[in-house]
GROMACS .gro file of C-alpha atoms in nm:
model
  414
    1UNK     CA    1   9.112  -6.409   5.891
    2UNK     CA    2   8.987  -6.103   6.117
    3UNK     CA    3   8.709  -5.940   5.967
    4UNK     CA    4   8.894  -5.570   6.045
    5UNK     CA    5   9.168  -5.706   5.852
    6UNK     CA    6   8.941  -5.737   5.574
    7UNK     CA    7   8.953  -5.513   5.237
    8UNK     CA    8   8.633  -5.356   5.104
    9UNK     CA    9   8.603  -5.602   4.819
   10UNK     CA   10   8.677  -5.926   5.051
   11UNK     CA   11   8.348  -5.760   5.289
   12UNK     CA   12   8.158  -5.713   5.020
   13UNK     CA   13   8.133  -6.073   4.912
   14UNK     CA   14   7.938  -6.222   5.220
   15UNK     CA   15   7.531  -6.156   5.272
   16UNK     CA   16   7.581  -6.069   5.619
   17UNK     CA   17   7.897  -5.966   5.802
   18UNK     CA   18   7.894  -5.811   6.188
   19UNK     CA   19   8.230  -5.664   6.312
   20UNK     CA   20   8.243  -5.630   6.715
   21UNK     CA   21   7.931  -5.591   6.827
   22UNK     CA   22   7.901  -5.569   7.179
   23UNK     CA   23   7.667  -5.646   7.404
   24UNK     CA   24   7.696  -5.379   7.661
   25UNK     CA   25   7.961  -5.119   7.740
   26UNK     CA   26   8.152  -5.199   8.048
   27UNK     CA   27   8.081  -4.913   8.336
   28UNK     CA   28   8.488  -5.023   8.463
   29UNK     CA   29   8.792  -5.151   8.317
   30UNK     CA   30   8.853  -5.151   7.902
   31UNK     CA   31   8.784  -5.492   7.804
   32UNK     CA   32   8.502  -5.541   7.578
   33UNK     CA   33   8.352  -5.855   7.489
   34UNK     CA   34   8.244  -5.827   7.136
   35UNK     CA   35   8.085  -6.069   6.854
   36UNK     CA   36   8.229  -6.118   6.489
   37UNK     CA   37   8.118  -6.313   6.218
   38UNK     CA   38   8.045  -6.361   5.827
   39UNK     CA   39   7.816  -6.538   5.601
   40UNK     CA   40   7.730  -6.622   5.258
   41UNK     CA   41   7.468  -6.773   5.058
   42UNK     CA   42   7.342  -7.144   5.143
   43UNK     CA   43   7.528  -7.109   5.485
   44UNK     CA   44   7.369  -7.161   5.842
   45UNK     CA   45   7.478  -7.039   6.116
   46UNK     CA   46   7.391  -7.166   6.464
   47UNK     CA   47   7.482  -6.951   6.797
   48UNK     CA   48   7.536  -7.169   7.070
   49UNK     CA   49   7.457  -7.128   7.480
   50UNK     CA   50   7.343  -7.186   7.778
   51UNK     CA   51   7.055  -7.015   7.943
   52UNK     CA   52   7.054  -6.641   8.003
   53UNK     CA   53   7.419  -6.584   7.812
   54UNK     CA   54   7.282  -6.339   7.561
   55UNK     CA   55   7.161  -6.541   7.262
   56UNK     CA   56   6.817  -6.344   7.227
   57UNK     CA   57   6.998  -6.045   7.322
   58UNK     CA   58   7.196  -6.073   6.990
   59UNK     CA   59   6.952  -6.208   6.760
   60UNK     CA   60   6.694  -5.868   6.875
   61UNK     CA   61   7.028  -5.646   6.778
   62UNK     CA   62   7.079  -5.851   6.435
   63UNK     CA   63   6.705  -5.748   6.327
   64UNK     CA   64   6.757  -5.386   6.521
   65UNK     CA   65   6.528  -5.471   6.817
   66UNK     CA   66   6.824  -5.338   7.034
   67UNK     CA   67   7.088  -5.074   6.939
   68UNK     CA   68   7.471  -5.104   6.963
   69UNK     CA   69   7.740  -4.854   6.981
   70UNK     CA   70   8.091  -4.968   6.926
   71UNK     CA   71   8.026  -5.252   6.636
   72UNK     CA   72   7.950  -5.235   6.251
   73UNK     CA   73   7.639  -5.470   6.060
   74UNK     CA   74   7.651  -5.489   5.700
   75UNK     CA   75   7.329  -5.679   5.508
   76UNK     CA   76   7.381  -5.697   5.144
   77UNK     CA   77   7.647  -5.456   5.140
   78UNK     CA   78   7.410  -5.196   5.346
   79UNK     CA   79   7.536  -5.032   5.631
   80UNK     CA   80   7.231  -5.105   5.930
   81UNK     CA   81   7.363  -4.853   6.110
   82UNK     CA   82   7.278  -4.579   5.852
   83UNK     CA   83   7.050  -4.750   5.644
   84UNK     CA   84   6.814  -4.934   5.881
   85UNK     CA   85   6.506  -4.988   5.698
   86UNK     CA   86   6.633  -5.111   5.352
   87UNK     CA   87   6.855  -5.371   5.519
   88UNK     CA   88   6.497  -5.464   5.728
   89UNK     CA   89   6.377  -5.547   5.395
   90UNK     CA   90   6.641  -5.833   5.349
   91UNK     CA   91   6.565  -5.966   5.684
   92UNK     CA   92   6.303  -6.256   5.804
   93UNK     CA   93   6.219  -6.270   6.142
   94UNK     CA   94   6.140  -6.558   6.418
   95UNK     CA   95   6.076  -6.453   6.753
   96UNK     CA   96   6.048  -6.687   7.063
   97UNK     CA   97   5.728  -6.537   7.111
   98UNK     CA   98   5.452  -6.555   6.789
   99UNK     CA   99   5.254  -6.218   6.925
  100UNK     CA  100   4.993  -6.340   6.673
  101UNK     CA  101   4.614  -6.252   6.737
  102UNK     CA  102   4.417  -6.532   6.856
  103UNK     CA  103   4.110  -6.495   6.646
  104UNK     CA  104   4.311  -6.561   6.310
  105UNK     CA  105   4.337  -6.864   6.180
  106UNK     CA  106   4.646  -6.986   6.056
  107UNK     CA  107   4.472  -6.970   5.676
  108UNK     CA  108   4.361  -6.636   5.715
  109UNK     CA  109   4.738  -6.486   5.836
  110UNK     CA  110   4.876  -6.664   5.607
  111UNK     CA  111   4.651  -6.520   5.314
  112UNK     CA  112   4.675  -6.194   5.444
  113UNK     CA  113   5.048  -6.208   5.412
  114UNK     CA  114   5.069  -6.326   5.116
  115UNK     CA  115   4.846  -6.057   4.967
  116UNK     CA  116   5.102  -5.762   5.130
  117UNK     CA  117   5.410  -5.937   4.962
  118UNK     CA  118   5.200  -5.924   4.632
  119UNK     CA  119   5.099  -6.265   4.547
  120UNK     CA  120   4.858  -6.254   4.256
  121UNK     CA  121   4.498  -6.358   4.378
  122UNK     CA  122   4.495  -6.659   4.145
  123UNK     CA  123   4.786  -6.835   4.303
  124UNK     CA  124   4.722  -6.781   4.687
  125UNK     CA  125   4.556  -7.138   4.668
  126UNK     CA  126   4.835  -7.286   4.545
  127UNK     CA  127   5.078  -7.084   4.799
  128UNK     CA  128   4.902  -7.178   5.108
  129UNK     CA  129   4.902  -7.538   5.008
  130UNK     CA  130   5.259  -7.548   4.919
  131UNK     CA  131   5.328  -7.366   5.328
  132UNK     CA  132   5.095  -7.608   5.476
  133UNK     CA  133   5.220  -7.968   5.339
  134UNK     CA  134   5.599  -7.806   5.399
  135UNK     CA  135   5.504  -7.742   5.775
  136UNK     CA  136   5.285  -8.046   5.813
  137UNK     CA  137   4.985  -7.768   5.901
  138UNK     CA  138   4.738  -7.910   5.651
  139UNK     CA  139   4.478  -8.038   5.926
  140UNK     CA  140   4.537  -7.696   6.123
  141UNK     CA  141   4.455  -7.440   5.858
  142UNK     CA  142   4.130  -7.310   6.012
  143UNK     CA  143   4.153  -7.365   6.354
  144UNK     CA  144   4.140  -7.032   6.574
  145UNK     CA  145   4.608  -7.001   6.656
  146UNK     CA  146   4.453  -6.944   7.000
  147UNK     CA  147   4.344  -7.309   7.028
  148UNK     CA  148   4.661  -7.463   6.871
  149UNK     CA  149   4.963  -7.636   7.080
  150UNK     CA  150   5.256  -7.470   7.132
  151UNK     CA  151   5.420  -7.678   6.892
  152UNK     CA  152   5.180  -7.581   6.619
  153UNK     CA  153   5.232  -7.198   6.732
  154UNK     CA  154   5.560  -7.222   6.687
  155UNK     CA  155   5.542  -7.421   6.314
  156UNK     CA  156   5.304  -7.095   6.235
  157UNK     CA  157   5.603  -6.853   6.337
  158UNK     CA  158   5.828  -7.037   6.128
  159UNK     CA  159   5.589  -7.036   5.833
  160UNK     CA  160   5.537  -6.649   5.915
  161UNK     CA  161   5.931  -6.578   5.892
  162UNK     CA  162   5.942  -6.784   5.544
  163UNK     CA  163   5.646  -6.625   5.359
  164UNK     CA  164   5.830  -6.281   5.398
  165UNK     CA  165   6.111  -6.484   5.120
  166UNK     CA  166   6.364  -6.237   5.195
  167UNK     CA  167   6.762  -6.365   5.129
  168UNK     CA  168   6.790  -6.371   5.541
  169UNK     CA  169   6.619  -6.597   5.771
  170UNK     CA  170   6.654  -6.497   6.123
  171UNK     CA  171   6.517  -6.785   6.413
  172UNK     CA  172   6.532  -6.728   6.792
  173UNK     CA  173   6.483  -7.077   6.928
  174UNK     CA  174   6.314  -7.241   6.607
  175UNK     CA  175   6.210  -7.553   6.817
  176UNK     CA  176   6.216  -7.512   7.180
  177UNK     CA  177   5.996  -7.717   7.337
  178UNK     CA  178   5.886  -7.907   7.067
  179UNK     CA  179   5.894  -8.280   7.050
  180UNK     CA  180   6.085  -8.500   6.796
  181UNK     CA  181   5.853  -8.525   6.530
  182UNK     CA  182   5.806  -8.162   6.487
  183UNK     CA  183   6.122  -8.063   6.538
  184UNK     CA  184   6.249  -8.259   6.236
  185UNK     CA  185   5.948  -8.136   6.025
  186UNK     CA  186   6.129  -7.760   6.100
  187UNK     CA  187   6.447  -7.892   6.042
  188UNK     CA  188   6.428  -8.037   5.716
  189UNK     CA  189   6.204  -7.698   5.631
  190UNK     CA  190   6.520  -7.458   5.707
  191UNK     CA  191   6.745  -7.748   5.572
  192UNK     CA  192   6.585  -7.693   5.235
  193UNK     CA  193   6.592  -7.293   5.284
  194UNK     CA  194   6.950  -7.303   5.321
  195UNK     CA  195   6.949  -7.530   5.009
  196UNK     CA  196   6.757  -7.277   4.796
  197UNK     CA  197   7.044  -6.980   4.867
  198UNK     CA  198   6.911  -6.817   5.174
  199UNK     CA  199   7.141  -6.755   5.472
  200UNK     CA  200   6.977  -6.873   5.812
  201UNK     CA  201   7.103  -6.732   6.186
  202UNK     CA  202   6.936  -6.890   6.467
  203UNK     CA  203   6.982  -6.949   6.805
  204UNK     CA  204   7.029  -7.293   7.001
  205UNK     CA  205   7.130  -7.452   7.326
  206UNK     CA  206   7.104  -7.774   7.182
  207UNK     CA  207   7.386  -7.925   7.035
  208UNK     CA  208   7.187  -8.147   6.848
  209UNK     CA  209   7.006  -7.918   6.600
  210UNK     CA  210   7.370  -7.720   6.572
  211UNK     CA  211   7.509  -8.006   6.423
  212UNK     CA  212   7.195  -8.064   6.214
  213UNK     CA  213   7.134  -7.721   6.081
  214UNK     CA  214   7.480  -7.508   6.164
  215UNK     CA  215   7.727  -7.463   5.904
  216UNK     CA  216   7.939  -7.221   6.155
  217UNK     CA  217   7.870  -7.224   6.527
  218UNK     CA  218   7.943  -6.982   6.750
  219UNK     CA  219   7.954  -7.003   7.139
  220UNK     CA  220   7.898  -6.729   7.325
  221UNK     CA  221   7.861  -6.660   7.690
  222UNK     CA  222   7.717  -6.310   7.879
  223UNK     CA  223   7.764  -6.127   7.498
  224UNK     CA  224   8.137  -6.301   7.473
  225UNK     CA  225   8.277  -6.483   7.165
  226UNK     CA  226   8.406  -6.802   7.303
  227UNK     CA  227   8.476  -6.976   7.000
  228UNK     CA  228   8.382  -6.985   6.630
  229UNK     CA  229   8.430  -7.275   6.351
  230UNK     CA  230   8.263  -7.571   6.177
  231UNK     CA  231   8.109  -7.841   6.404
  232UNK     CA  232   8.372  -8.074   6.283
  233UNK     CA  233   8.687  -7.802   6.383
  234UNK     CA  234   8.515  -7.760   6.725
  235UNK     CA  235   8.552  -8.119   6.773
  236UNK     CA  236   8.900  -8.139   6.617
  237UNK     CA  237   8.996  -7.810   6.858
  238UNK     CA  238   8.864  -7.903   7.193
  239UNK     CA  239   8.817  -8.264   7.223
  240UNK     CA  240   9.098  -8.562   7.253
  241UNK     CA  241   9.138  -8.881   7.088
  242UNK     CA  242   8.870  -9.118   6.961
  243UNK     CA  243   8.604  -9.403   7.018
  244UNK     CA  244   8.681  -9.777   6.916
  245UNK     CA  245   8.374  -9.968   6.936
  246UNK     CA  246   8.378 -10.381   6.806
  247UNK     CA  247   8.187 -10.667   6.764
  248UNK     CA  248   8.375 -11.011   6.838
  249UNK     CA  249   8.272 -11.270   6.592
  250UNK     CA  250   8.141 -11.578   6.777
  251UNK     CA  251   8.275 -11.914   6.680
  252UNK     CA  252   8.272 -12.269   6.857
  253UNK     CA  253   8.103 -12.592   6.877
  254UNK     CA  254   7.951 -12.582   7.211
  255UNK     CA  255   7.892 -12.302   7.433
  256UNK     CA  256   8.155 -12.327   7.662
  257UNK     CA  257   8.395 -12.301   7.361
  258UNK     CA  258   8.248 -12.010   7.248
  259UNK     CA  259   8.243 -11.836   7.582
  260UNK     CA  260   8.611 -11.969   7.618
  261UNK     CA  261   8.696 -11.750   7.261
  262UNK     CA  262   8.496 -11.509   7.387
  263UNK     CA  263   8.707 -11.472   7.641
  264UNK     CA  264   9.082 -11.498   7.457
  265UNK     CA  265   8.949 -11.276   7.174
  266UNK     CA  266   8.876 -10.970   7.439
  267UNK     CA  267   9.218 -11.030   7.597
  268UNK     CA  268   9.379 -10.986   7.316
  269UNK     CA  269   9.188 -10.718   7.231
  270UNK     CA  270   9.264 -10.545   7.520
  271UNK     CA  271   9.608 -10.580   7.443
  272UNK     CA  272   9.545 -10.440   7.128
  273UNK     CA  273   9.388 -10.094   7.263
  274UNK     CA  274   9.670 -10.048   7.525
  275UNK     CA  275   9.896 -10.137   7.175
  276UNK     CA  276   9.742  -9.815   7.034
  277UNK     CA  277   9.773  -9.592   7.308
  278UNK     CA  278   9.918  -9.749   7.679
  279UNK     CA  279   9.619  -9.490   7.859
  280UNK     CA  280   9.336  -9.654   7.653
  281UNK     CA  281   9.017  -9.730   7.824
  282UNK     CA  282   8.762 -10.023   7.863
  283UNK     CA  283   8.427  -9.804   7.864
  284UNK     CA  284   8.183 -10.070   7.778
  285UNK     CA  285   8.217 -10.462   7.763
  286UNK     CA  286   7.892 -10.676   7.738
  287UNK     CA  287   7.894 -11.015   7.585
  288UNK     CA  288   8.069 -10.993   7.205
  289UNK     CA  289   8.056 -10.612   7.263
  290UNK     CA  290   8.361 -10.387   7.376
  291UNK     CA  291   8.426 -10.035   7.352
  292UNK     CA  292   8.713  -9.808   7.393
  293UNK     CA  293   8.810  -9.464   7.488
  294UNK     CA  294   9.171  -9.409   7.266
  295UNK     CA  295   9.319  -9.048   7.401
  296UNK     CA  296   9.598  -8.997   7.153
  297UNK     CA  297   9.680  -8.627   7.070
  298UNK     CA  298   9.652  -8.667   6.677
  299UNK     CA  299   9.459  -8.981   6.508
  300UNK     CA  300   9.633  -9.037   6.164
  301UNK     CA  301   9.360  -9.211   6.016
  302UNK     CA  302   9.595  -9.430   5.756
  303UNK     CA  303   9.787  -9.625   6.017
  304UNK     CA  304   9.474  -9.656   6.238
  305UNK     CA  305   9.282  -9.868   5.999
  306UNK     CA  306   9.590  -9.979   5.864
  307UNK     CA  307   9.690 -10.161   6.169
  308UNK     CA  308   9.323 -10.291   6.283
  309UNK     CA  309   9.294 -10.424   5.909
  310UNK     CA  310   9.603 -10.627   5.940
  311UNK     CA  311   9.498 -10.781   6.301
  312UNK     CA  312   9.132 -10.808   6.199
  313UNK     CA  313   9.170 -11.172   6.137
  314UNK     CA  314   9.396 -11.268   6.408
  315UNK     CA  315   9.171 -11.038   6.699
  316UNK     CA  316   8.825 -11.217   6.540
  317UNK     CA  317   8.647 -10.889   6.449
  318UNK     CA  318   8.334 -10.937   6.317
  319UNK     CA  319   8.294 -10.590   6.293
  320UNK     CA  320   8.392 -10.219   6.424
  321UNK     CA  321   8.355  -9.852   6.430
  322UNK     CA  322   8.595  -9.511   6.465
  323UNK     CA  323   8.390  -9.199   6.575
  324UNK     CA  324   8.548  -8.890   6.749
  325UNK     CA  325   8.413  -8.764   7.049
  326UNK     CA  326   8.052  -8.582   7.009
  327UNK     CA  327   8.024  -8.223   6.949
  328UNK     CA  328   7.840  -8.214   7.313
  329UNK     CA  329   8.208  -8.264   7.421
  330UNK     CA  330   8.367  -7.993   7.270
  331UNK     CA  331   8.086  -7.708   7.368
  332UNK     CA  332   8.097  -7.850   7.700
  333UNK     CA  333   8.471  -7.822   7.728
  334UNK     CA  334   8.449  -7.375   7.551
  335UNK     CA  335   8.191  -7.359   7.871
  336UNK     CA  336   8.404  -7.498   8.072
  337UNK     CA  337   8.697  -7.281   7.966
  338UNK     CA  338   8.493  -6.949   8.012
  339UNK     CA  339   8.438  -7.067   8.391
  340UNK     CA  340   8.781  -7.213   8.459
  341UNK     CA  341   8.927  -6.854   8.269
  342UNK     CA  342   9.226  -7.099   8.190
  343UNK     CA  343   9.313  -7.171   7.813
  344UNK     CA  344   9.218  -7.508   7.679
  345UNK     CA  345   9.535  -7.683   7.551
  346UNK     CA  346   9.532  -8.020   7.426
  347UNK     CA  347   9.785  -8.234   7.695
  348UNK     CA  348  10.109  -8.246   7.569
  349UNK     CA  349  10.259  -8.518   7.324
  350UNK     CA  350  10.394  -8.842   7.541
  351UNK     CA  351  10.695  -8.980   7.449
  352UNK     CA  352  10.662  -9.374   7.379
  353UNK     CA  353  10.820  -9.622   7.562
  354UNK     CA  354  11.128  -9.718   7.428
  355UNK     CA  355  11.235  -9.332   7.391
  356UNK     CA  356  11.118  -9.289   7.726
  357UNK     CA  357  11.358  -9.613   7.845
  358UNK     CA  358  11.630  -9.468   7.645
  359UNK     CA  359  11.609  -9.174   7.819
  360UNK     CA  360  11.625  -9.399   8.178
  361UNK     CA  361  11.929  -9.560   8.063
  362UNK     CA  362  12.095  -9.221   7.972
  363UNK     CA  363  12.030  -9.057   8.320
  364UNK     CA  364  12.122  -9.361   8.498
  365UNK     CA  365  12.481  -9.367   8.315
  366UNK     CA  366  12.488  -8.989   8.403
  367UNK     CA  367  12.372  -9.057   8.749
  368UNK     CA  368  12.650  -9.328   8.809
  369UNK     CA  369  12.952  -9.127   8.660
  370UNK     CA  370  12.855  -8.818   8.873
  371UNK     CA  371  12.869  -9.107   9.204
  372UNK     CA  372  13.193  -9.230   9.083
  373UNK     CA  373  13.349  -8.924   9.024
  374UNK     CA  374  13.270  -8.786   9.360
  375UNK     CA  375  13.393  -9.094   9.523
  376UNK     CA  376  13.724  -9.026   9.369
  377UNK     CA  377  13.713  -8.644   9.417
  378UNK     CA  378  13.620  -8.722   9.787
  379UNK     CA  379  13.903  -8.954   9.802
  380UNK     CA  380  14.173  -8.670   9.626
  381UNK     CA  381  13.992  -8.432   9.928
  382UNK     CA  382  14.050  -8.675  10.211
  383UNK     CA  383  14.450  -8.763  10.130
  384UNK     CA  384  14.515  -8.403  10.108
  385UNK     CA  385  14.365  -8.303  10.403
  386UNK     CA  386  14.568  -8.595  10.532
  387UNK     CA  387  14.870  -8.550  10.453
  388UNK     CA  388  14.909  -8.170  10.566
  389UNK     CA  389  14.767  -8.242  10.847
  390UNK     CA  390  15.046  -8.455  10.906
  391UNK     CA  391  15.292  -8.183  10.824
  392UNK     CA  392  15.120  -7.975  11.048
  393UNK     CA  393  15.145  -8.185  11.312
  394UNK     CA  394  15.549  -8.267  11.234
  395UNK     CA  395  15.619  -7.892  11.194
  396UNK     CA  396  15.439  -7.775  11.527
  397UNK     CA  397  15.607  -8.034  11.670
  398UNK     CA  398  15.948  -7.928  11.582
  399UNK     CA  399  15.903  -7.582  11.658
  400UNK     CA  400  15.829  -7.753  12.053
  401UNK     CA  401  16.124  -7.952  12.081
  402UNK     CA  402  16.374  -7.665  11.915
  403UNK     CA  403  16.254  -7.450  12.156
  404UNK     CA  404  16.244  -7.590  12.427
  405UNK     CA  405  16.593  -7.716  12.346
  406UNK     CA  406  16.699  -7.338  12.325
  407UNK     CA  407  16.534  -7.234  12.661
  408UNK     CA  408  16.712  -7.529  12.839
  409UNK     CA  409  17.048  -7.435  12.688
  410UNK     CA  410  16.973  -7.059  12.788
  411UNK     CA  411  16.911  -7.132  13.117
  412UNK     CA  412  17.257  -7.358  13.129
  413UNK     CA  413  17.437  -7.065  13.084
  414UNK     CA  414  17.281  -6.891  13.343
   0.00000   0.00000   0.00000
């Protein structure tokens, strides 16, 4: 539903809700490339991109680092426009960059934080340890954040954003740069934010910590709204078919037996896949491993399983997998859209064979009466041109022998 279709009572029920904010006005031409979204509690969203397409651009107008004209912002039912600071209040922020000052430890920030939020004196013990064995920061407490990795900067920022425990947790980037390890650590941190009823916005041009952290994604390009949905409807909207991956089971006395069955099993397999859709394709075949690309329009799940379950004997399947396409896929195909400027439409429906040999038949049949009837018209065409002609010929040649009789009778009588 369009958020400026909404009624006040249907906007008042999300935490955050952003109606057409745009990035910048156009100097020529009307169109406007705008942003719209809303969330609720325990939701993450993740804004998706490639470099330089205006991710940080609307993160900093989110937490009013940059101003907009034409769009509304709502936080907890306050208008940001109007009310600016209390809706601040609501917000936790993440840059990219910490800005912290080098001489602090990470103890002695977080302490001092804690204090201006209000934490009583006799639990600030208890509140730093809980921050550092969340964030895995335990052995980094009181070393100077000017000697720490960039990794461990970044965990600080994080921490930074979450001791402000305000209902909205804004991230730019939350782990750019950082390697696996760490990034999980952050993951599972936000993971459990999310859990405890805060909404979380952050920005990503990974795919894999969207599908990890996003609830709603939404893929934007130069301050454009490409597309919006749950990872699983982006895959559903802009990706094709699915993956068949099997193990054959290995059976024989000897191994020239088995490599024989090896070898029957995957033909038959093969005629399987090409069973399922006639433009199926081998990707991957190595040993008692195959794998298949199957590009039909819409999978109905019942009859696929349905029909590998009842052949699972005969094909020797020791085991197998269905997984759609990855959500890499689908975010690749919105980019590819935006350049292309064509409309991404999944192909059209084939017909199957025998419809498609019933049709044959039919334009043959068609195709032979037309020739037949033709013939016969050509035939009805030649006779009559035929047959006057003939008169023609008899009348003109009457005419020349009555008149010539006449003029030698007239000159007779002369």
């Amino acid at each position: 539903m369009r958020i400026a279709k909404m009624s006040r009572f249907e906007c008042c029920r999300y935490n955050v809700l952003v109606d057409q904010i745009e990035k910048r006005i156009p100097r020529h031409g009307k169109r406007l490339n705008t942003v719209s979204f809303a969330l609720d509690k325990y939701m993450s969203m993740g804004i998706y991109g490639s470099h330089k397409t205006g991710k940080t651009h609307l993160i900093e107008q989110l937490v009013g680092a940059r101003g907009f004209r034409f769009g509304e912002m709502y936080i907890e039912k306050i208008d940001f426009k109007f009310e600016n600071q209390a809706a601040l209040k609501l917000l936790g922020f993440c840059p990219q960059k910490s800005g912290f000052s080098k001489v602090f430890s990470p103890r002695q920030l977080f302490t001092l934080l804690f204090m201006i939020r209000g934490v009583p004196e006799a639990n600030l013990s208890e509140k730093l340890l809980e921050i550092a064995m969340s964030l895995d920061l335990k052995p980094y407490m009181n070393t100077k954040i000017g000697d720490l990795s960039l990794a461990i900067k970044r965990k600080v920022s994080v921490a930074v954003a979450l001791i402000a425990y305000n209902k909205i947790l804004i991230i730019d980037e939350p782990t750019r740069g950082m390697p696996a390890k760490e990034r999980r650590t952050i993951w599972n941190v936000l993971r459990y934010a999310r859990f405890c009823g805060k909404t979380i916005i952050f920005s990503s041009n990974e795919n894999i910590e969207c599908e990890t952290l996003a609830d709603l994604i939404i893929v934007i390009d130069d301050g454009e709204l490409l597309a919006i949905g749950s990872p699983q409807y982006l895959r559903e909207r802009y990706t094709q078919g699915f993956f068949f991956e099997l193990k054959i089971l290995s059976d024989g006395k000897t191994e020239e037996e088995t490599s024989e069955n090896l070898e029957r099993d995957a033909e038959n397999i093969i005629k399987f896949a090409y069973f399922l859709h006639e433009d199926s394709q081998l990707l991957q075949h190595t040993a008692n491993i195959m794998k298949f690309y199957i590009p039909v329009e819409e999978v109905i799940y019942s009859y696929l399983f349905g029909s590998i379950e009842k052949n699972r004997r005969r094909l020797n399947i020791a085991e197998y997998i269905i997984y759609q396409a990855p959500l890499l896929t689908a975010l690749d195909n919105i980019l590819a859209v935006r350049t292309s400027r064509v409309t991404y439409n999944k192909p059209k429906k084939r017909r199957s064979r025998d419809y498609t040999r019933h049709l044959n038949r039919e334009r043959k049949a068609r195709d032979a009466e037309a020739t037949s009837s033709s013939i016969e018209l050509k035939a009805k065409h030649s006779w009559i041109a035929t047959s006057s002609s003939i008169g023609l010929k008899a009348k003109h040649s009457w005419i020349a022998i009555s008149s010539s009789i006449g003029l030698k009778a007239c000159h007779s009588n002369d």
